[in-house]
Amino acid sequence: MTDGRGVDVILDMVGGDYLPREIACLADDGRIGLIALLGGAKASLDLGQILRRRLTISGSTLRPRSEAFKAAIAAQLRATVWPLLETGRIKPVIYQTFPLEQAGAAHALMESSAHVGKIMLQVL
């Protein structure tokens, strides 16, 4: 999709052994923002790639931040990102949609990591 260039930014909620794969997907000067550790807190990385390709890995969590800080982020998100979603300028990548009755199959797909994008449950 990037003609071999790689992506500029990855927002990672998984961590763990996803990090080496994400590093491989980054363009030179790319960045990874780590915001959760659903896949674990430990990873084995090729630090040479980070240096040679001038990559940046940073981390943050909102849990210890104040309610006022979180509210300010929510307001900025509403002002800058929501309009892009509303106009269709940016769109989430939907991999597959399942009816709610097939939630087990959706969860199995998610656990398989055989998808790229969001797995949706449709509630009618």
Tab-separated table of C-alpha atoms in Angstrom:
chain	number	residue	atom	x	y	z
A	1	MET	CA	0.000	0.000	0.000
A	2	THR	CA	2.962	2.342	0.503
A	3	ASP	CA	5.005	1.097	-2.492
A	4	GLY	CA	7.601	-0.225	-0.056
A	5	ARG	CA	8.087	3.119	1.682
A	6	GLY	CA	6.370	2.181	4.946
A	7	VAL	CA	4.071	4.200	7.156
A	8	ASP	CA	4.923	7.356	9.046
A	9	VAL	CA	3.033	6.733	12.296
A	10	ILE	CA	1.756	3.668	14.147
A	11	LEU	CA	-0.492	3.955	17.199
A	12	ASP	CA	0.113	0.730	19.123
A	13	MET	CA	-2.256	-0.616	21.752
A	14	VAL	CA	-0.734	-4.113	21.765
A	15	GLY	CA	3.007	-3.864	22.470
A	16	GLY	CA	4.811	-7.147	23.130
A	17	ASP	CA	5.867	-9.069	20.047
A	18	TYR	CA	3.950	-6.674	17.753
A	19	LEU	CA	6.746	-4.092	18.074
A	20	PRO	CA	9.279	-5.806	15.762
A	21	ARG	CA	6.593	-6.147	13.074
A	22	GLU	CA	5.634	-2.518	13.475
A	23	ILE	CA	9.244	-1.416	13.171
A	24	ALA	CA	9.426	-3.346	9.889
A	25	CYS	CA	6.337	-1.448	8.668
A	26	LEU	CA	7.695	2.023	9.464
A	27	ALA	CA	9.139	4.400	6.906
A	28	ASP	CA	12.502	5.945	7.716
A	29	ASP	CA	11.988	8.673	10.355
A	30	GLY	CA	8.730	6.919	11.350
A	31	ARG	CA	7.190	6.948	14.805
A	32	ILE	CA	5.427	4.465	17.049
A	33	GLY	CA	3.199	5.755	19.829
A	34	LEU	CA	2.652	3.038	22.423
A	35	ILE	CA	-0.546	3.592	24.437
A	36	ALA	CA	-1.360	0.148	25.899
A	37	LEU	CA	0.240	-3.242	26.488
A	38	LEU	CA	-2.484	-5.734	25.579
A	39	GLY	CA	0.163	-8.080	24.123
A	40	GLY	CA	2.592	-7.751	27.007
A	41	ALA	CA	5.247	-5.401	28.297
A	42	LYS	CA	8.313	-7.183	26.871
A	43	ALA	CA	9.664	-7.240	23.320
A	44	SER	CA	12.893	-8.181	21.581
A	45	LEU	CA	13.955	-5.384	19.218
A	46	ASP	CA	16.679	-4.768	16.655
A	47	LEU	CA	17.966	-1.512	18.108
A	48	GLY	CA	20.246	-1.062	15.086
A	49	GLN	CA	17.191	-0.537	12.878
A	50	ILE	CA	15.923	2.151	15.217
A	51	LEU	CA	19.240	3.982	14.973
A	52	ARG	CA	19.877	3.519	11.235
A	53	ARG	CA	16.370	4.495	10.213
A	54	ARG	CA	16.000	7.301	12.782
A	55	LEU	CA	12.861	5.765	14.294
A	56	THR	CA	11.088	7.100	17.359
A	57	ILE	CA	9.207	4.978	19.887
A	58	SER	CA	7.339	6.834	22.601
A	59	GLY	CA	4.808	5.809	25.184
A	60	SER	CA	2.023	7.370	27.179
A	61	THR	CA	-0.968	6.445	29.277
A	62	LEU	CA	-3.877	8.593	30.397
A	63	ARG	CA	-4.664	6.599	33.525
A	64	PRO	CA	-2.677	8.768	36.000
A	65	ARG	CA	-3.592	12.074	34.309
A	66	SER	CA	-6.141	14.490	35.766
A	67	GLU	CA	-9.767	14.668	34.605
A	68	ALA	CA	-9.071	18.199	33.317
A	69	PHE	CA	-6.182	16.944	31.180
A	70	LYS	CA	-8.346	14.142	29.750
A	71	ALA	CA	-11.180	16.594	29.057
A	72	ALA	CA	-8.794	18.879	27.151
A	73	ILE	CA	-7.660	15.964	24.989
A	74	ALA	CA	-11.283	14.990	24.309
A	75	ALA	CA	-12.084	18.581	23.290
A	76	GLN	CA	-9.086	18.703	20.927
A	77	LEU	CA	-10.080	15.349	19.432
A	78	ARG	CA	-13.630	16.602	18.858
A	79	ALA	CA	-12.373	19.807	17.238
A	80	THR	CA	-9.663	18.361	14.991
A	81	VAL	CA	-10.340	14.676	14.288
A	82	TRP	CA	-14.138	14.335	14.312
A	83	PRO	CA	-14.615	16.762	11.380
A	84	LEU	CA	-12.211	14.646	9.317
A	85	LEU	CA	-14.254	11.533	10.118
A	86	GLU	CA	-17.568	13.298	9.467
A	87	THR	CA	-16.485	14.497	6.009
A	88	GLY	CA	-14.951	11.141	5.110
A	89	ARG	CA	-11.479	12.634	4.673
A	90	ILE	CA	-10.191	9.900	6.965
A	91	LYS	CA	-11.922	6.559	7.403
A	92	PRO	CA	-11.356	3.618	9.703
A	93	VAL	CA	-10.296	0.422	7.967
A	94	ILE	CA	-13.093	-2.104	8.470
A	95	TYR	CA	-11.843	-5.648	7.897
A	96	GLN	CA	-15.074	-7.554	8.520
A	97	THR	CA	-18.500	-7.048	10.091
A	98	PHE	CA	-20.318	-9.791	11.999
A	99	PRO	CA	-23.879	-9.921	13.322
A	100	LEU	CA	-23.932	-9.844	17.118
A	101	GLU	CA	-24.961	-13.495	17.163
A	102	GLN	CA	-21.554	-14.371	15.658
A	103	ALA	CA	-19.514	-12.545	18.312
A	104	GLY	CA	-17.607	-15.763	19.023
A	105	ALA	CA	-16.438	-15.997	15.404
A	106	ALA	CA	-15.462	-12.309	15.470
A	107	HIS	CA	-13.435	-12.867	18.628
A	108	ALA	CA	-11.717	-15.911	17.118
A	109	LEU	CA	-10.743	-13.815	14.084
A	110	MET	CA	-9.388	-11.091	16.360
A	111	GLU	CA	-7.320	-13.614	18.344
A	112	SER	CA	-5.907	-15.078	15.119
A	113	SER	CA	-4.363	-11.729	14.116
A	114	ALA	CA	-5.173	-12.665	10.497
A	115	HIS	CA	-6.817	-9.285	9.894
A	116	VAL	CA	-5.772	-5.721	9.179
A	117	GLY	CA	-8.296	-3.196	10.391
A	118	LYS	CA	-11.288	-3.245	12.660
A	119	ILE	CA	-13.619	-6.154	13.307
A	120	MET	CA	-17.132	-4.858	13.844
A	121	LEU	CA	-20.163	-6.342	15.564
A	122	GLN	CA	-23.479	-5.237	14.096
A	123	VAL	CA	-26.232	-4.641	16.650
A	124	LEU	CA	-29.718	-4.173	15.214
